[in-house]
Coordinates of C-alpha atoms in Angstrom, one line a residue:
Chain A
M1 CA 40.0 232.7 76.3
T2 CA 37.2 232.0 79.0
T3 CA 37.6 235.5 80.6
R4 CA 37.9 236.9 77.4
S5 CA 34.5 235.8 76.4
E6 CA 33.4 236.9 79.6
M7 CA 34.3 240.6 79.1
A8 CA 32.4 240.4 76.0
S9 CA 29.3 239.3 77.6
L10 CA 29.5 243.0 79.7
D11 CA 28.9 246.1 77.8
P12 CA 30.3 247.5 75.8
P13 CA 32.2 244.8 73.9
P14 CA 35.7 245.6 73.2
V15 CA 35.8 245.9 69.0
P16 CA 39.3 244.1 68.5
S17 CA 37.4 241.3 69.5
F18 CA 35.3 240.9 66.3
D19 CA 38.4 239.1 64.8
R20 CA 40.0 237.3 67.4
Q21 CA 36.5 235.0 67.6
A22 CA 37.1 231.2 66.5
P23 CA 35.7 231.5 62.8
S24 CA 33.3 228.3 63.5
R25 CA 31.3 230.1 65.9
L26 CA 31.4 233.5 63.8
I27 CA 30.4 231.8 61.1
E28 CA 27.4 229.9 63.3
A29 CA 26.4 233.4 64.5
L30 CA 26.4 234.7 61.0
L31 CA 24.1 232.4 59.3
V32 CA 21.5 232.7 62.3
R33 CA 21.4 235.9 62.0
V34 CA 21.1 236.2 58.8
S35 CA 18.1 233.7 58.9
L36 CA 16.7 235.6 61.3
L37 CA 16.7 239.1 59.4
A38 CA 15.5 237.2 56.5
L39 CA 12.5 236.1 58.1
T40 CA 12.3 240.0 59.1
W41 CA 12.6 241.0 56.0
W42 CA 9.8 238.5 54.8
V43 CA 7.3 239.2 57.3
L44 CA 7.9 243.2 56.8
V45 CA 7.7 243.0 53.4
G46 CA 4.6 240.8 52.9
G47 CA 5.7 238.3 50.3
T48 CA 8.1 238.0 47.5
D49 CA 8.7 241.3 46.5
G50 CA 11.9 243.8 46.8
W51 CA 14.6 240.8 48.1
G52 CA 17.0 243.0 46.1
F53 CA 17.0 245.5 48.6
G54 CA 16.1 243.1 51.4
C55 CA 19.3 240.8 50.6
V56 CA 21.2 243.8 50.4
A57 CA 19.6 245.8 53.6
V58 CA 20.1 241.6 55.4
V59 CA 23.7 241.4 55.0
A60 CA 25.0 244.5 55.6
I61 CA 22.9 244.6 59.1
A62 CA 24.1 240.7 60.0
A63 CA 27.3 242.0 59.5
L64 CA 26.9 245.4 61.5
S65 CA 25.6 243.5 64.3
L66 CA 28.4 241.4 64.4
R67 CA 30.9 243.9 65.1
L68 CA 28.8 245.8 67.3
T69 CA 27.7 242.4 69.2
P70 CA 30.7 239.7 69.1
P71 CA 28.8 236.3 69.7
A72 CA 29.3 236.1 73.9
R73 CA 29.4 232.8 75.7
C74 CA 26.1 233.1 77.2
R75 CA 23.6 233.7 74.0
P76 CA 20.0 231.8 73.6
R77 CA 19.9 228.7 72.3
L78 CA 17.5 228.0 69.6
R79 CA 16.3 224.5 71.3
H80 CA 15.7 226.1 74.6
V81 CA 13.7 228.9 72.8
P82 CA 10.1 227.5 72.1
G83 CA 10.0 225.9 76.1
F84 CA 10.8 229.1 77.2
L85 CA 8.4 231.1 75.2
L86 CA 5.4 228.1 76.4
F87 CA 6.7 229.2 80.3
F88 CA 6.5 232.7 79.4
L89 CA 3.3 232.4 77.3
F90 CA 1.3 230.4 80.7
Q91 CA 3.2 233.1 82.9
S92 CA 1.7 236.3 81.3
L93 CA -1.9 234.4 80.8
L94 CA -1.9 234.0 85.0
A95 CA 0.0 237.6 85.3
G96 CA -3.1 238.8 82.9
G97 CA -5.6 236.6 85.2
D98 CA -4.3 237.7 88.2
V99 CA -4.6 241.4 88.3
G100 CA -7.7 241.3 86.4
R101 CA -8.7 239.2 89.9
R102 CA -7.7 242.5 91.8
T103 CA -8.7 245.1 89.7
I104 CA -12.7 243.3 89.8
S105 CA -12.6 242.7 93.2
P106 CA -14.8 244.9 95.3
R107 CA -12.3 244.4 98.3
L108 CA -8.9 245.8 96.3
P109 CA -7.2 242.9 97.7
L110 CA -3.1 245.0 97.2
R111 CA -0.5 243.9 99.5
P112 CA 2.2 245.9 97.7
A113 CA 6.0 245.8 99.1
I114 CA 9.1 246.4 98.0
L115 CA 11.6 243.4 97.7
H116 CA 15.2 243.2 97.1
L117 CA 16.7 239.7 95.6
P118 CA 20.6 239.1 94.7
L119 CA 20.7 237.7 91.2
T120 CA 22.8 235.0 90.3
L121 CA 22.9 235.2 86.6
P122 CA 25.8 237.2 84.7
P123 CA 25.0 240.7 84.0
G124 CA 24.3 242.0 80.5
P125 CA 21.3 240.4 78.6
P126 CA 20.7 237.5 80.9
T127 CA 19.9 240.1 83.4
W128 CA 17.7 242.0 80.9
L129 CA 15.7 239.5 79.7
L130 CA 14.9 238.4 83.5
M131 CA 14.1 242.0 84.2
L132 CA 11.4 242.0 81.6
V133 CA 10.2 238.7 82.1
V134 CA 9.5 239.7 85.7
S135 CA 7.7 242.7 85.4
L136 CA 5.4 240.6 82.8
L137 CA 5.3 237.8 85.6
P138 CA 2.3 237.9 87.9
G139 CA 2.3 240.4 90.9
T140 CA 6.0 241.6 90.4
L141 CA 7.2 244.5 89.1
S142 CA 11.3 245.2 88.3
T143 CA 11.9 249.0 89.9
S144 CA 15.5 249.3 89.9
L145 CA 19.0 247.1 89.1
G146 CA 21.8 248.0 91.5
G147 CA 25.0 246.3 90.7
R148 CA 23.5 242.6 91.0
T149 CA 20.4 243.3 93.3
L150 CA 17.3 243.6 91.5
E151 CA 14.7 245.4 93.5
L152 CA 11.0 244.6 92.9
H153 CA 7.9 246.1 93.7
C154 CA 5.1 243.0 94.2
L155 CA 1.2 243.5 94.5
D156 CA 1.2 241.0 97.2
H157 CA 4.0 240.3 99.3
G158 CA 1.9 236.7 100.5
L159 CA 3.0 235.7 96.7
Q160 CA 5.7 233.1 96.7
V161 CA 8.0 236.2 94.7
K162 CA 11.3 235.0 95.6
D163 CA 10.7 231.3 94.4
A164 CA 8.9 232.5 91.1
V165 CA 12.0 235.4 90.7
V166 CA 14.5 232.1 91.1
E167 CA 12.3 229.8 88.6
V168 CA 12.7 232.6 85.7
E169 CA 16.5 233.0 86.8
R170 CA 16.8 229.4 86.2
R171 CA 15.1 229.2 83.4
I172 CA 16.8 231.8 81.6
A173 CA 20.3 230.4 82.8
R174 CA 19.2 227.3 80.5
L175 CA 18.0 229.3 77.7
F176 CA 21.5 231.2 77.5
G177 CA 23.6 227.8 78.4
C178 CA 25.0 229.4 81.4
P179 CA 25.0 228.2 84.5
P180 CA 23.6 230.3 87.2
A181 CA 26.9 230.9 89.1
P182 CA 27.3 233.2 92.3
G183 CA 29.9 235.1 93.1
D184 CA 32.2 237.7 91.4
D185 CA 31.7 238.1 87.8
G186 CA 35.5 238.7 86.5
Chain B
M1 CA -17.8 239.6 61.9
S2 CA -17.0 242.9 60.5
T3 CA -20.1 244.2 62.7
G4 CA -18.8 242.4 66.0
L5 CA -15.1 243.8 65.5
S6 CA -16.4 247.2 65.0
I7 CA -17.9 247.1 68.5
V8 CA -14.8 245.9 69.8
A9 CA -13.4 248.7 68.5
F10 CA -15.9 251.0 70.0
L11 CA -14.8 249.2 73.6
L12 CA -10.9 249.9 73.3
L13 CA -12.0 253.5 72.6
L14 CA -14.2 253.3 75.9
S15 CA -11.1 251.8 77.7
L16 CA -8.7 254.2 76.5
G17 CA -11.3 257.4 77.8
L18 CA -11.7 255.7 81.0
G19 CA -7.6 255.6 81.2
L20 CA -7.3 259.2 79.9
L21 CA -9.1 259.9 83.2
R22 CA -6.2 259.3 84.8
I23 CA -4.1 261.5 83.4
W24 CA -6.5 264.2 84.3
R25 CA -6.3 263.7 88.1
G26 CA -2.8 262.6 87.5
P27 CA -1.5 263.3 90.2
G28 CA 2.3 262.7 89.6
F29 CA 4.5 263.0 86.2
A30 CA 4.6 259.2 86.0
D31 CA 1.0 258.6 86.2
R32 CA 0.3 261.0 83.4
M33 CA 3.6 258.8 81.4
L34 CA 1.2 256.0 81.9
A35 CA -0.9 257.4 79.4
A36 CA 2.0 256.9 76.7
Q37 CA 1.6 253.1 77.6
L38 CA -2.0 253.3 77.1
L39 CA -2.1 255.2 74.3
G40 CA 0.5 252.8 72.7
T41 CA -1.1 249.2 73.3
T42 CA -4.8 250.4 73.1
G43 CA -3.8 251.8 69.7
I44 CA -2.5 249.0 68.6
A45 CA -5.4 247.3 69.1
I46 CA -7.6 249.2 67.6
L47 CA -5.9 249.5 64.7
L48 CA -5.7 246.0 64.3
V49 CA -8.9 245.0 65.0
L50 CA -9.8 248.1 62.3
A51 CA -7.6 246.8 59.6
G52 CA -10.2 244.0 58.9
P53 CA -13.3 245.4 58.4
L54 CA -11.8 249.0 56.7
E55 CA -10.0 246.8 54.3
Q56 CA -6.5 248.5 54.8
P57 CA -3.9 246.1 55.7
A58 CA -1.6 249.0 55.8
L59 CA -2.8 249.9 59.5
H60 CA -1.1 246.5 60.5
D61 CA 2.1 248.6 59.7
V62 CA 1.0 251.8 61.5
A63 CA 0.5 249.5 64.4
L64 CA 3.9 248.1 64.0
V65 CA 5.2 252.2 63.9
L66 CA 2.9 252.9 66.8
A67 CA 4.6 249.9 69.3
M68 CA 7.9 251.3 68.5
L69 CA 6.9 255.5 69.0
A70 CA 5.5 254.6 72.2
L71 CA 8.8 253.4 74.0
L72 CA 10.4 256.1 72.3
A73 CA 7.9 258.4 74.2
V74 CA 8.3 256.8 77.4
L75 CA 12.8 256.4 77.1
A76 CA 12.2 260.8 76.6
F77 CA 10.2 261.2 79.8
V78 CA 12.4 258.9 81.0
A79 CA 15.7 260.8 79.8
R80 CA 13.9 264.0 81.5
V81 CA 13.7 262.8 84.8
W82 CA 17.1 262.0 85.0
D83 CA 18.5 265.7 84.2
A84 CA 15.7 266.9 86.6
D85 CA 18.1 269.1 89.0
E86 CA 15.4 270.5 91.7
V87 CA 14.5 266.6 92.6
D88 CA 16.1 265.0 95.3
P89 CA 17.8 261.6 94.7
G90 CA 15.6 259.2 96.2
N91 CA 18.4 258.1 98.7
E92 CA 15.8 255.9 100.9
D93 CA 16.9 252.9 98.7
G94 CA 19.3 251.6 101.5
G95 CA 21.0 249.9 98.5
D96 CA 24.6 250.5 99.0
G97 CA 26.6 251.0 95.8
D98 CA 23.1 251.1 93.4
P99 CA 25.3 252.3 89.9
A100 CA 21.7 253.7 88.4
A101 CA 21.4 256.3 91.1
G102 CA 25.3 257.0 91.5
E103 CA 24.6 257.8 87.7
G104 CA 21.6 260.0 87.9
R105 CA 24.1 262.0 90.7
R106 CA 26.9 262.2 88.8
R107 CA 25.0 263.5 85.7
R108 CA 23.1 266.2 87.8
N109 CA 26.3 267.3 89.3
D110 CA 27.7 267.4 85.7
A111 CA 24.6 269.6 84.4
K112 CA 24.9 271.9 87.7
R113 CA 28.9 272.3 87.2
R114 CA 27.9 272.9 83.4
R115 CA 25.8 275.9 84.5
D116 CA 27.7 277.4 87.6
H117 CA 30.4 277.3 85.0
G118 CA 28.7 279.1 82.3
D119 CA 27.3 281.9 85.1
A120 CA 31.0 282.6 85.9
Chain C
M1 CA -21.2 232.1 61.1
G2 CA -19.0 229.7 61.7
M3 CA -17.7 228.3 64.7
L4 CA -14.3 229.9 63.8
E5 CA -15.9 232.9 63.7
I6 CA -17.3 232.3 67.0
L7 CA -14.1 231.4 68.5
Q8 CA -12.3 234.4 67.1
L9 CA -15.0 237.0 67.8
T10 CA -14.6 235.5 71.6
L11 CA -10.9 235.9 71.6
I12 CA -11.2 239.2 70.4
T13 CA -14.0 240.5 73.1
A14 CA -11.7 238.8 75.7
G15 CA -9.1 240.9 74.8
A16 CA -11.0 244.2 74.9
C17 CA -12.4 242.9 78.0
F18 CA -8.7 243.2 79.5
F19 CA -8.0 246.4 78.0
V20 CA -11.1 247.8 79.7
V21 CA -10.0 245.6 83.0
G22 CA -6.5 247.4 82.5
S23 CA -8.2 251.1 82.4
I24 CA -10.1 250.2 85.5
G25 CA -6.7 249.3 87.4
L26 CA -5.4 252.4 86.0
L27 CA -8.4 254.5 88.2
R28 CA -8.5 252.1 90.9
F29 CA -5.2 251.1 92.2
P30 CA -3.6 253.3 94.8
D31 CA -0.1 254.4 93.5
V32 CA 2.0 254.2 90.3
Y33 CA 3.8 251.3 90.8
T34 CA 0.4 249.3 91.5
R35 CA -1.3 251.0 87.8
V36 CA 1.9 250.0 86.2
H37 CA 1.1 246.6 87.3
A38 CA -2.3 246.8 86.4
L39 CA -1.7 248.3 83.0
T40 CA 1.0 246.4 81.8
K41 CA 0.1 242.8 82.2
A42 CA -4.0 243.6 81.4
D43 CA -2.7 245.5 78.5
N44 CA -0.4 242.3 77.5
L45 CA -2.6 239.9 77.8
G46 CA -5.5 241.6 75.7
L47 CA -3.4 242.2 72.7
G48 CA -2.5 238.6 72.6
L49 CA -5.6 237.8 72.9
I50 CA -6.7 240.0 70.3
V51 CA -3.8 239.0 67.9
L52 CA -4.6 235.2 68.3
G53 CA -8.2 235.9 67.5
L54 CA -7.0 238.3 64.7
L55 CA -4.7 234.9 63.4
P56 CA -6.5 233.1 61.4
G57 CA -8.5 235.7 59.4
A58 CA -4.7 236.8 58.1
E59 CA -4.6 237.0 54.3
S60 CA -1.2 235.2 54.3
L61 CA 1.3 233.4 56.5
A62 CA 3.4 236.7 55.8
A63 CA 0.8 238.8 57.0
A64 CA 0.0 236.4 60.2
C65 CA 3.4 236.4 61.2
K66 CA 3.5 240.3 61.2
L67 CA 0.6 240.1 63.8
L68 CA 2.8 238.1 66.2
L69 CA 5.9 240.4 65.3
I70 CA 3.9 243.7 66.5
W71 CA 2.3 241.6 69.8
M72 CA 6.5 240.8 70.4
L73 CA 7.1 244.3 70.0
A74 CA 4.4 245.6 72.1
L75 CA 5.4 243.1 74.7
A76 CA 8.7 244.2 74.8
A77 CA 7.9 247.4 74.4
N78 CA 5.3 247.5 77.3
G79 CA 7.8 245.8 79.5
C80 CA 10.3 248.2 79.1
S81 CA 8.2 251.4 79.5
G82 CA 6.1 249.5 82.4
Y83 CA 10.1 249.4 83.7
L84 CA 11.4 252.8 83.1
I85 CA 8.5 254.4 84.6
A86 CA 8.5 252.6 87.9
R87 CA 12.2 253.5 88.1
A88 CA 11.6 256.8 87.3
A89 CA 9.2 257.3 89.9
R90 CA 11.4 255.6 92.1
K91 CA 13.9 258.3 91.6
L92 CA 11.3 261.1 91.5
G93 CA 10.8 259.5 95.3
V94 CA 7.5 258.6 94.6
V95 CA 6.6 256.5 98.1
P96 CA 5.2 253.0 97.2
W97 CA 1.7 252.5 98.6
S98 CA 1.1 249.9 101.4
R99 CA -1.8 249.0 103.6
P100 CA -1.5 250.8 106.8
E101 CA -0.6 247.4 108.6
D102 CA 2.0 246.6 106.7
E103 CA 3.4 250.3 107.0
E104 CA 7.0 249.0 108.5
E105 CA 8.2 247.7 105.1
N106 CA 7.0 250.5 103.2
R107 CA 10.5 252.6 102.2

């Protein structure tokens, strides 16, 4: 059971796992995805028109997405999304301020370096989110992912880059509901 | 409000022009590719700001499409880099077993094999 | 011109200033990696501030949500393309710039 769902978190997910999922989890995932897609449709259309097409499209896309990406063991938990979003917004504010300060300063205070950090997050979506968020953090930029080592470019090696990345990892692990377990990933 | 927004749009256009200087100077592919990113984000901002004064809410949809197209341009660029045969794969990484680098090398070799095959 | 409009214009102007800062960084910073930093972060914050400033002027709730959706999409696109450009530059063998005194850490 656990090994199979861990397999599902890797890409590409094996298609047969679609109908072997627990039904309750499938129904929950279907409801969440249909609501999100319906919300997107409402935003795109900008009102109450076109729900005939909308319903068909929403249901079709939700079914397709369930087939292609069945619910994994590590998936974003709705109750942790607002907290993560706030953290992210605050960090991007800091990042913009930081880079702005360095740009305007006549001395151009840059001390760039390349760093290699080992990752503890499971591969797949949690790692992708980490790389995206790290690129928008103050002074860091993901440059490549080799196995489970993230290569970073940082603007100033005096910054506590490592601590910041570990903090993001911890928050993403909580968001996805999977503990950061170092070691092999099955 | 409307005048203010127009001035802001002009400021954004100025920033875009400033960024275009970097494309002029280069020097690398990657430097110039940053232009796609710049055009994408600044273009979105200009469209959003002008949608009010011009009374064209549809500009919001244009901005939405622009956001997606900007990413596509970068993807196309990256695909080209990955197929570039003549470039030595940056081996200075030192990381043992970098699958991305390995994949790039493999694909390059595949391309070479295909070409050799065609020649023979 | 009410208080709200002044606040809106302030936010939007601040956002545009971040765009200008990003472009200045693009010109001043020494190599492609640092330029990606400047462009990605400054532009994201700039667009965020502009969207925040435009939100009260949206004609409906759906229109306001669309503004947020555009920002989120641009955020994801910017983060991805920044990473992809940096990775491509590594691939092409562009050596990161560093201060002479940090030279031994330079690869």
